[in-house]
mmCIF file of C-alpha atoms in Angstrom:
data_model
loop_
_atom_site.group_PDB
_atom_site.id
_atom_site.type_symbol
_atom_site.label_atom_id
_atom_site.label_comp_id
_atom_site.label_asym_id
_atom_site.label_seq_id
_atom_site.Cartn_x
_atom_site.Cartn_y
_atom_site.Cartn_z
ATOM 1 C CA MET F 10 38.871 38.011 34.563
ATOM 2 C CA THR F 11 40.799 38.369 31.293
ATOM 3 C CA LYS F 12 43.156 41.334 31.420
ATOM 4 C CA LYS F 13 42.383 43.919 28.758
ATOM 5 C CA GLY F 14 44.571 46.472 27.020
ATOM 6 C CA VAL F 15 44.591 48.966 24.157
ATOM 7 C CA LEU F 16 46.830 49.268 21.126
ATOM 8 C CA LEU F 17 46.729 52.639 19.369
ATOM 9 C CA VAL F 18 48.119 52.467 15.828
ATOM 10 C CA ASN F 19 49.186 55.329 13.597
ATOM 11 C CA LEU F 20 50.927 55.457 10.210
ATOM 12 C CA GLY F 21 54.608 55.532 11.125
ATOM 13 C CA SER F 22 57.730 57.461 10.179
ATOM 14 C CA PRO F 23 61.369 57.028 9.193
ATOM 15 C CA ASP F 24 63.782 56.811 12.130
ATOM 16 C CA SER F 25 65.570 59.917 10.908
ATOM 17 C CA THR F 26 65.836 62.262 7.942
ATOM 18 C CA GLU F 27 68.816 60.345 6.579
ATOM 19 C CA VAL F 28 68.210 59.032 3.067
ATOM 20 C CA LYS F 29 68.925 55.431 4.108
ATOM 21 C CA ASP F 30 66.276 55.567 6.842
ATOM 22 C CA VAL F 31 63.750 57.207 4.537
ATOM 23 C CA ARG F 32 64.443 54.558 1.877
ATOM 24 C CA ARG F 33 63.895 51.749 4.391
ATOM 25 C CA TYR F 34 60.616 53.300 5.498
ATOM 26 C CA LEU F 35 59.349 53.915 1.959
ATOM 27 C CA ASP F 36 60.282 50.360 1.003
ATOM 28 C CA GLU F 37 58.027 48.910 3.688
ATOM 29 C CA PHE F 38 55.252 51.425 3.077
ATOM 30 C CA LEU F 39 55.090 51.271 -0.714
ATOM 31 C CA MET F 40 55.553 47.496 -0.909
ATOM 32 C CA ASP F 41 52.345 47.056 1.103
ATOM 33 C CA GLU F 42 49.890 45.412 -1.308
ATOM 34 C CA ARG F 43 47.078 47.552 0.079
ATOM 35 C CA VAL F 44 48.951 50.778 -0.668
ATOM 36 C CA ILE F 45 50.080 49.974 -4.196
ATOM 37 C CA ASP F 46 47.700 47.220 -5.209
ATOM 38 C CA ILE F 47 49.267 45.844 -8.349
ATOM 39 C CA PRO F 48 50.706 42.340 -8.903
ATOM 40 C CA TYR F 49 53.747 41.665 -6.739
ATOM 41 C CA TRP F 50 56.231 41.451 -9.597
ATOM 42 C CA LYS F 51 55.087 44.784 -11.018
ATOM 43 C CA ARG F 52 55.135 46.375 -7.575
ATOM 44 C CA PHE F 53 58.628 44.978 -6.943
ATOM 45 C CA LEU F 54 60.008 46.365 -10.210
ATOM 46 C CA LEU F 55 58.297 49.729 -9.752
ATOM 47 C CA ILE F 56 59.305 50.250 -6.116
ATOM 48 C CA LYS F 57 62.717 48.588 -5.997
ATOM 49 C CA GLY F 58 63.763 49.450 -9.532
ATOM 50 C CA ILE F 59 62.472 53.005 -9.914
ATOM 51 C CA ILE F 60 60.871 54.766 -6.951
ATOM 52 C CA LEU F 61 63.459 53.810 -4.310
ATOM 53 C CA ASN F 62 66.215 55.100 -6.560
ATOM 54 C CA VAL F 63 64.593 58.524 -6.860
ATOM 55 C CA ARG F 64 62.112 59.343 -4.134
ATOM 56 C CA PRO F 65 64.067 58.777 -0.858
ATOM 57 C CA LYS F 66 66.352 61.769 -1.431
ATOM 58 C CA LYS F 67 63.420 64.054 -2.220
ATOM 59 C CA SER F 68 61.373 62.732 0.714
ATOM 60 C CA ALA F 69 64.334 63.080 3.083
ATOM 61 C CA ALA F 70 64.614 66.754 2.135
ATOM 62 C CA ALA F 71 60.895 67.190 2.845
ATOM 63 C CA TYR F 72 61.188 65.464 6.239
ATOM 64 C CA LYS F 73 64.079 67.758 7.171
ATOM 65 C CA LYS F 74 61.783 70.753 6.683
ATOM 66 C CA ILE F 75 59.298 69.548 9.309
ATOM 67 C CA TRP F 76 61.458 67.447 11.682
ATOM 68 C CA TRP F 77 61.414 68.400 15.357
ATOM 69 C CA LYS F 78 64.303 68.299 17.820
ATOM 70 C CA GLU F 79 62.513 65.425 19.561
ATOM 71 C CA GLY F 80 62.145 63.509 16.289
ATOM 72 C CA SER F 81 59.361 62.821 13.818
ATOM 73 C CA PRO F 82 56.350 65.079 14.518
ATOM 74 C CA LEU F 83 53.915 62.211 13.934
ATOM 75 C CA ILE F 84 55.772 59.944 16.367
ATOM 76 C CA VAL F 85 56.207 62.626 19.028
ATOM 77 C CA ILE F 86 52.565 63.715 18.787
ATOM 78 C CA SER F 87 51.352 60.095 18.922
ATOM 79 C CA GLU F 88 53.490 59.411 21.991
ATOM 80 C CA ARG F 89 52.186 62.511 23.774
ATOM 81 C CA PHE F 90 48.612 61.570 22.898
ATOM 82 C CA THR F 91 49.153 58.013 24.148
ATOM 83 C CA GLU F 92 50.606 59.222 27.435
ATOM 84 C CA LYS F 93 47.633 61.520 28.013
ATOM 85 C CA VAL F 94 45.183 58.703 27.246
ATOM 86 C CA ARG F 95 47.006 56.388 29.680
ATOM 87 C CA LYS F 96 46.267 58.821 32.492
ATOM 88 C CA LYS F 97 42.545 58.698 31.706
ATOM 89 C CA VAL F 98 42.013 54.931 31.645
ATOM 90 C CA ASP F 99 42.632 52.026 34.013
ATOM 91 C CA ILE F 100 44.054 49.495 31.559
ATOM 92 C CA PRO F 101 47.399 49.290 29.706
ATOM 93 C CA VAL F 102 47.724 51.395 26.559
ATOM 94 C CA ALA F 103 50.475 50.752 24.008
ATOM 95 C CA LEU F 104 51.393 52.545 20.797
ATOM 96 C CA GLY F 105 52.407 50.980 17.503
ATOM 97 C CA MET F 106 52.955 52.114 13.931
ATOM 98 C CA ARG F 107 51.940 50.341 10.738
ATOM 99 C CA TYR F 108 55.326 51.096 9.191
ATOM 100 C CA GLY F 109 58.736 51.761 10.678
ATOM 101 C CA SER F 110 60.631 50.538 13.717
ATOM 102 C CA MET F 111 57.856 51.346 16.223
ATOM 103 C CA SER F 112 55.852 48.408 14.888
ATOM 104 C CA ILE F 113 52.471 46.913 15.672
ATOM 105 C CA LYS F 114 54.322 43.779 16.781
ATOM 106 C CA LYS F 115 56.244 45.757 19.381
ATOM 107 C CA GLY F 116 52.968 47.182 20.613
ATOM 108 C CA PHE F 117 51.527 43.694 21.071
ATOM 109 C CA GLN F 118 54.710 42.601 22.852
ATOM 110 C CA GLU F 119 54.424 45.515 25.261
ATOM 111 C CA LEU F 120 50.855 44.547 26.101
ATOM 112 C CA LYS F 121 51.775 40.879 26.443
ATOM 113 C CA ARG F 122 54.477 41.728 28.988
ATOM 114 C CA GLN F 123 51.756 43.389 31.042
ATOM 115 C CA GLY F 124 49.635 40.243 30.961
ATOM 116 C CA VAL F 125 47.074 41.490 28.440
ATOM 117 C CA LYS F 126 44.959 38.794 26.799
ATOM 118 C CA GLU F 127 42.258 40.897 25.137
ATOM 119 C CA VAL F 128 43.236 43.854 22.962
ATOM 120 C CA PHE F 129 41.214 46.817 21.760
ATOM 121 C CA LEU F 130 42.855 47.812 18.473
ATOM 122 C CA VAL F 131 42.428 51.505 17.661
ATOM 123 C CA PRO F 132 43.518 52.465 14.138
ATOM 124 C CA LEU F 133 44.029 56.221 14.363
ATOM 125 C CA TYR F 134 42.221 56.810 11.075
ATOM 126 C CA PRO F 135 38.709 58.296 11.076
ATOM 127 C CA HIS F 136 37.832 56.808 7.664
ATOM 128 C CA TYR F 137 37.953 53.347 6.135
ATOM 129 C CA ALA F 138 40.447 52.842 3.312
ATOM 130 C CA MET F 139 42.309 49.729 2.300
ATOM 131 C CA SER F 140 45.590 51.678 2.364
ATOM 132 C CA SER F 141 45.136 52.961 5.929
ATOM 133 C CA TYR F 142 42.494 51.473 8.233
ATOM 134 C CA GLU F 143 42.278 48.079 6.512
ATOM 135 C CA THR F 144 46.013 47.465 6.330
ATOM 136 C CA VAL F 145 46.356 48.158 10.070
ATOM 137 C CA VAL F 146 43.578 45.717 10.941
ATOM 138 C CA GLU F 147 44.841 42.990 8.608
ATOM 139 C CA LYS F 148 48.424 43.341 9.856
ATOM 140 C CA ALA F 149 47.217 43.058 13.445
ATOM 141 C CA LYS F 150 45.132 39.990 12.591
ATOM 142 C CA SER F 151 48.093 38.270 10.948
ATOM 143 C CA LEU F 152 50.265 38.955 13.999
ATOM 144 C CA ILE F 153 47.600 37.537 16.318
ATOM 145 C CA GLU F 154 47.470 34.366 14.211
ATOM 146 C CA SER F 155 51.247 33.967 13.978
ATOM 147 C CA ASP F 156 52.776 35.336 17.188
ATOM 148 C CA PHE F 157 50.059 36.143 19.739
ATOM 149 C CA LYS F 158 47.656 33.228 19.468
ATOM 150 C CA ASP F 159 46.573 33.540 23.099
ATOM 151 C CA MET F 160 45.258 37.068 22.490
ATOM 152 C CA LYS F 161 41.800 38.120 21.380
ATOM 153 C CA MET F 162 41.160 41.383 19.563
ATOM 154 C CA ASP F 163 38.331 43.872 19.103
ATOM 155 C CA VAL F 164 38.639 46.781 16.684
ATOM 156 C CA LEU F 165 37.340 50.337 16.877
ATOM 157 C CA GLU F 166 35.155 51.046 13.867
ATOM 158 C CA PRO F 167 35.913 54.091 11.677
ATOM 159 C CA PHE F 168 34.649 57.136 13.560
ATOM 160 C CA TYR F 169 34.317 59.599 10.649
ATOM 161 C CA ASN F 170 30.734 60.540 11.576
ATOM 162 C CA HIS F 171 30.699 59.754 15.294
ATOM 163 C CA PRO F 172 28.963 62.678 17.036
ATOM 164 C CA GLU F 173 31.713 63.013 19.633
ATOM 165 C CA TYR F 174 34.421 63.074 16.962
ATOM 166 C CA ILE F 175 32.492 65.633 14.904
ATOM 167 C CA ASP F 176 31.965 67.763 17.986
ATOM 168 C CA VAL F 177 35.633 67.791 18.977
ATOM 169 C CA MET F 178 36.648 68.515 15.377
ATOM 170 C CA CYS F 179 34.277 71.474 15.173
ATOM 171 C CA LYS F 180 35.452 72.946 18.451
ATOM 172 C CA HIS F 181 39.060 72.529 17.389
ATOM 173 C CA LEU F 182 38.377 74.206 14.041
ATOM 174 C CA GLU F 183 36.626 77.145 15.704
ATOM 175 C CA LYS F 184 39.567 77.575 18.066
ATOM 176 C CA GLU F 185 42.104 77.444 15.211
ATOM 177 C CA LEU F 186 40.111 79.925 13.122
ATOM 178 C CA LYS F 187 39.748 82.473 15.905
ATOM 179 C CA GLY F 188 40.715 85.894 14.573
ATOM 180 C CA PHE F 189 41.051 84.656 10.978
ATOM 181 C CA GLU F 190 38.550 85.880 8.406
ATOM 182 C CA TYR F 191 38.379 83.395 5.544
ATOM 183 C CA ASP F 192 36.295 83.412 2.393
ATOM 184 C CA GLN F 193 36.777 79.700 1.704
ATOM 185 C CA LEU F 194 37.348 76.637 3.893
ATOM 186 C CA LEU F 195 38.975 73.655 2.176
ATOM 187 C CA PHE F 196 38.507 70.141 3.571
ATOM 188 C CA SER F 197 41.531 68.404 2.076
ATOM 189 C CA TYR F 198 41.574 64.625 2.486
ATOM 190 C CA HIS F 199 44.309 62.139 1.744
ATOM 191 C CA GLY F 200 43.847 60.874 -1.790
ATOM 192 C CA ILE F 201 43.507 57.269 -2.938
ATOM 193 C CA PRO F 202 43.215 55.715 -6.408
ATOM 194 C CA GLU F 203 39.679 55.500 -7.776
ATOM 195 C CA ARG F 204 40.114 51.739 -8.191
ATOM 196 C CA HIS F 205 40.344 51.393 -4.396
ATOM 197 C CA ILE F 206 36.776 52.650 -4.167
ATOM 198 C CA TYR F 207 35.561 50.031 -6.643
ATOM 199 C CA LYS F 208 37.553 47.287 -4.900
ATOM 200 C CA GLY F 209 36.017 48.204 -1.558
ATOM 201 C CA ASP F 210 32.440 47.994 -2.856
ATOM 202 C CA PRO F 211 30.989 44.683 -1.560
ATOM 203 C CA THR F 212 28.020 44.985 -3.933
ATOM 204 C CA GLY F 213 30.264 45.302 -6.954
ATOM 205 C CA LYS F 214 27.913 47.844 -8.512
ATOM 206 C CA HIS F 215 26.998 50.675 -6.140
ATOM 207 C CA CYS F 216 30.100 52.865 -6.358
ATOM 208 C CA LYS F 217 30.178 54.824 -9.610
ATOM 209 C CA LEU F 218 32.057 57.986 -8.583
ATOM 210 C CA ASP F 219 29.377 59.925 -10.408
ATOM 211 C CA GLY F 220 28.520 62.393 -7.683
ATOM 212 C CA SER F 221 25.323 60.623 -6.652
ATOM 213 C CA CYS F 222 26.267 57.182 -5.328
ATOM 214 C CA CYS F 223 27.590 58.642 -2.069
ATOM 215 C CA GLU F 224 24.141 60.125 -1.416
ATOM 216 C CA VAL F 225 22.209 56.865 -1.910
ATOM 217 C CA ALA F 226 22.098 54.593 1.149
ATOM 218 C CA SER F 227 24.112 51.408 0.654
ATOM 219 C CA VAL F 228 26.056 48.763 2.553
ATOM 220 C CA ALA F 229 28.978 49.897 0.377
ATOM 221 C CA HIS F 230 29.323 53.031 2.499
ATOM 222 C CA LYS F 231 30.776 50.990 5.358
ATOM 223 C CA THR F 232 33.990 50.600 3.366
ATOM 224 C CA CYS F 233 33.747 53.598 1.024
ATOM 225 C CA TYR F 234 36.437 56.152 1.807
ATOM 226 C CA ARG F 235 34.971 58.773 -0.525
ATOM 227 C CA HIS F 236 31.517 58.592 1.049
ATOM 228 C CA GLN F 237 32.962 58.742 4.554
ATOM 229 C CA CYS F 238 35.094 61.809 3.758
ATOM 230 C CA PHE F 239 32.079 63.630 2.346
ATOM 231 C CA GLU F 240 30.066 62.656 5.421
ATOM 232 C CA THR F 241 32.688 64.148 7.736
ATOM 233 C CA THR F 242 32.506 67.432 5.834
ATOM 234 C CA LYS F 243 28.710 67.329 5.740
ATOM 235 C CA GLU F 244 28.401 66.684 9.492
ATOM 236 C CA MET F 245 30.931 69.369 10.394
ATOM 237 C CA ALA F 246 29.322 71.900 8.061
ATOM 238 C CA LYS F 247 25.928 71.166 9.570
ATOM 239 C CA LYS F 248 27.149 71.568 13.139
ATOM 240 C CA LEU F 249 29.081 74.742 12.319
ATOM 241 C CA GLY F 250 26.256 76.212 10.240
ATOM 242 C CA LEU F 251 28.474 76.726 7.189
ATOM 243 C CA LYS F 252 26.916 78.100 4.022
ATOM 244 C CA LYS F 253 27.353 75.906 0.934
ATOM 245 C CA ASP F 254 29.467 78.357 -1.029
ATOM 246 C CA THR F 255 31.982 78.858 1.793
ATOM 247 C CA TYR F 256 33.589 75.396 1.810
ATOM 248 C CA ARG F 257 34.591 72.551 -0.506
ATOM 249 C CA ASN F 258 36.304 69.140 -0.542
ATOM 250 C CA SER F 259 39.491 68.005 -2.246
ATOM 251 C CA PHE F 260 42.012 65.151 -2.184
ATOM 252 C CA GLN F 261 45.781 65.451 -1.887
ATOM 253 C CA SER F 262 48.947 63.378 -2.375
ATOM 254 C CA ARG F 263 48.258 61.456 -5.554
ATOM 255 C CA LEU F 264 50.940 59.057 -6.766
ATOM 256 C CA LEU F 265 51.699 57.644 -10.211
ATOM 257 C CA LYS F 266 49.483 58.290 -13.238
ATOM 258 C CA ASP F 267 46.330 56.398 -12.300
ATOM 259 C CA PRO F 268 43.126 58.415 -11.747
ATOM 260 C CA TRP F 269 42.755 59.347 -8.084
ATOM 261 C CA LEU F 270 39.829 60.822 -6.199
ATOM 262 C CA ARG F 271 38.971 64.315 -7.389
ATOM 263 C CA PRO F 272 39.091 67.242 -7.163
ATOM 264 C CA TYR F 273 42.830 67.442 -6.564
ATOM 265 C CA THR F 274 43.955 69.735 -3.752
ATOM 266 C CA ASP F 275 46.830 71.332 -5.664
ATOM 267 C CA GLN F 276 44.537 72.247 -8.552
ATOM 268 C CA GLU F 277 41.967 73.702 -6.170
ATOM 269 C CA LEU F 278 44.633 75.810 -4.452
ATOM 270 C CA GLU F 279 45.734 77.241 -7.778
ATOM 271 C CA ALA F 280 42.182 77.887 -9.023
ATOM 272 C CA MET F 281 40.587 79.529 -5.984
ATOM 273 C CA PRO F 282 42.229 82.971 -6.252
ATOM 274 C CA GLU F 283 40.926 83.312 -9.826
ATOM 275 C CA GLN F 284 37.484 82.382 -8.507
ATOM 276 C CA GLY F 285 37.649 85.292 -6.081
ATOM 277 C CA PHE F 286 38.663 83.372 -2.957
ATOM 278 C CA LYS F 287 41.754 85.077 -1.557
ATOM 279 C CA LYS F 288 41.655 84.130 2.130
ATOM 280 C CA LEU F 289 41.831 80.388 2.623
ATOM 281 C CA ALA F 290 41.775 78.010 5.584
ATOM 282 C CA VAL F 291 42.678 74.342 5.023
ATOM 283 C CA ILE F 292 41.770 71.487 7.345
ATOM 284 C CA THR F 293 42.917 67.863 6.874
ATOM 285 C CA PRO F 294 40.357 65.603 8.606
ATOM 286 C CA ALA F 295 41.813 62.320 7.301
ATOM 287 C CA PHE F 296 44.577 62.658 9.892
ATOM 288 C CA VAL F 297 44.357 62.925 13.670
ATOM 289 C CA SER F 298 48.090 63.722 13.957
ATOM 290 C CA ASP F 299 50.125 66.206 11.966
ATOM 291 C CA CYS F 300 52.634 64.546 9.675
ATOM 292 C CA LEU F 301 54.657 65.130 6.509
ATOM 293 C CA GLU F 302 51.476 65.381 4.455
ATOM 294 C CA THR F 303 49.943 68.122 6.586
ATOM 295 C CA LEU F 304 53.029 70.024 7.724
ATOM 296 C CA GLU F 305 54.980 70.066 4.460
ATOM 297 C CA GLU F 306 52.571 69.336 1.625
ATOM 298 C CA ILE F 307 49.742 71.547 2.875
ATOM 299 C CA ALA F 308 51.178 74.074 5.357
ATOM 300 C CA MET F 309 54.273 74.788 3.254
ATOM 301 C CA GLU F 310 53.854 73.737 -0.389
ATOM 302 C CA GLY F 311 50.099 74.299 -0.419
ATOM 303 C CA LYS F 312 50.460 77.751 1.045
ATOM 304 C CA GLU F 313 53.090 78.646 -1.549
ATOM 305 C CA GLU F 314 50.897 77.389 -4.405
ATOM 306 C CA PHE F 315 47.917 79.383 -3.174
ATOM 307 C CA LEU F 316 49.821 82.629 -2.654
ATOM 308 C CA GLU F 317 51.652 82.349 -5.967
ATOM 309 C CA ALA F 318 48.276 81.922 -7.696
ATOM 310 C CA GLY F 319 47.104 85.236 -6.255
ATOM 311 C CA GLY F 320 45.865 84.288 -2.792
ATOM 312 C CA GLU F 321 46.359 86.801 -0.008
ATOM 313 C CA ASP F 322 46.071 84.887 3.251
ATOM 314 C CA PHE F 323 46.383 81.196 4.132
ATOM 315 C CA ARG F 324 45.864 79.300 7.352
ATOM 316 C CA HIS F 325 46.621 75.643 7.910
ATOM 317 C CA ILE F 326 44.409 74.104 10.595
ATOM 318 C CA SER F 327 46.409 71.695 12.732
ATOM 319 C CA CYS F 328 45.195 68.158 13.322
ATOM 320 C CA LEU F 329 43.662 67.204 16.663
ATOM 321 C CA ASN F 330 47.082 65.968 17.809
ATOM 322 C CA GLU F 331 47.088 65.866 21.622
ATOM 323 C CA ASP F 332 44.103 68.194 22.099
ATOM 324 C CA ASP F 333 42.676 67.548 25.558
ATOM 325 C CA ALA F 334 39.096 67.246 24.291
ATOM 326 C CA TRP F 335 40.234 64.613 21.764
ATOM 327 C CA VAL F 336 42.046 62.743 24.541
ATOM 328 C CA GLU F 337 38.830 62.760 26.573
ATOM 329 C CA VAL F 338 36.856 61.337 23.645
ATOM 330 C CA MET F 339 39.337 58.519 23.060
ATOM 331 C CA ALA F 340 39.474 57.696 26.771
ATOM 332 C CA LYS F 341 35.667 57.568 26.832
ATOM 333 C CA TRP F 342 35.572 55.119 23.914
ATOM 334 C CA ILE F 343 38.194 52.932 25.606
ATOM 335 C CA ASN F 344 36.373 52.972 28.926
ATOM 336 C CA GLU F 345 33.102 52.070 27.208
ATOM 337 C CA TRP F 346 34.792 49.070 25.594
ATOM 338 C CA TYR F 347 36.494 48.066 28.818
ATOM 339 C CA SER F 348 33.354 48.240 30.932
#
């Protein structure tokens, strides 16, 4: 019987908060054609000639604000999660990162040393986007073709609306909100350029970003990040019994001057106090592990923006991280694949 194993894959992190390590990480990340999808020569000039001369120092300072004694929060959390999952399943489980020194290749090598021939690839992204889920899958495929030709691979589909994922998210949110009275709940998702939505539309005509296309059934929804984000919010709101005027969606972390998915999180944070919403809770369902984007951009900068705009109370909802119920769900999915 072919030996099976699992490779969990998350985003990645610099090795340290030193500028040189942050520069190396950003170089790999931003040069990915699925992250900044412009012609190679333009991407090369933009990243190598401009961004890497400016951004690493600023990013290093941001990483220093959230860095743990054990290292990168995302890496440490992912390792703890992986170790908990290992104890719940009967097959090898390895961890890799799309970017950085803890690579997908190293994850495959770890499984190969244990005699694994069939891999269950688990991108730790609930939603499909070319700059997250797709780039993990395509990188893994290329490694299989070039270095691990004797391996076969199955891939976990995006789980943005899976009932078990929605259930564990709702229970986690309720636990995090205990004792906190909010008047608005913000579902803040990682932002992507609008052109990524059009590129991911296999019909070439369904996605219009007009507020209605996400509500009309289409094969395009299988690869539409915007639709999938809205579905996560919709399913959670339904299960939690949220009233329509008590929550909203937004998108964070835009880069460059191209139009990105709207509304923008920073603009929402600044506008809500004027709209009468003074007690805010923010959840970031695009991530299963806390990282720079959640711990610094939302929990620190976002909080400051909201309070400076007149807000009175702010709560950042942590990601699922190593929550035991989330571990149980992942172990169940692995065991179902294995059996």
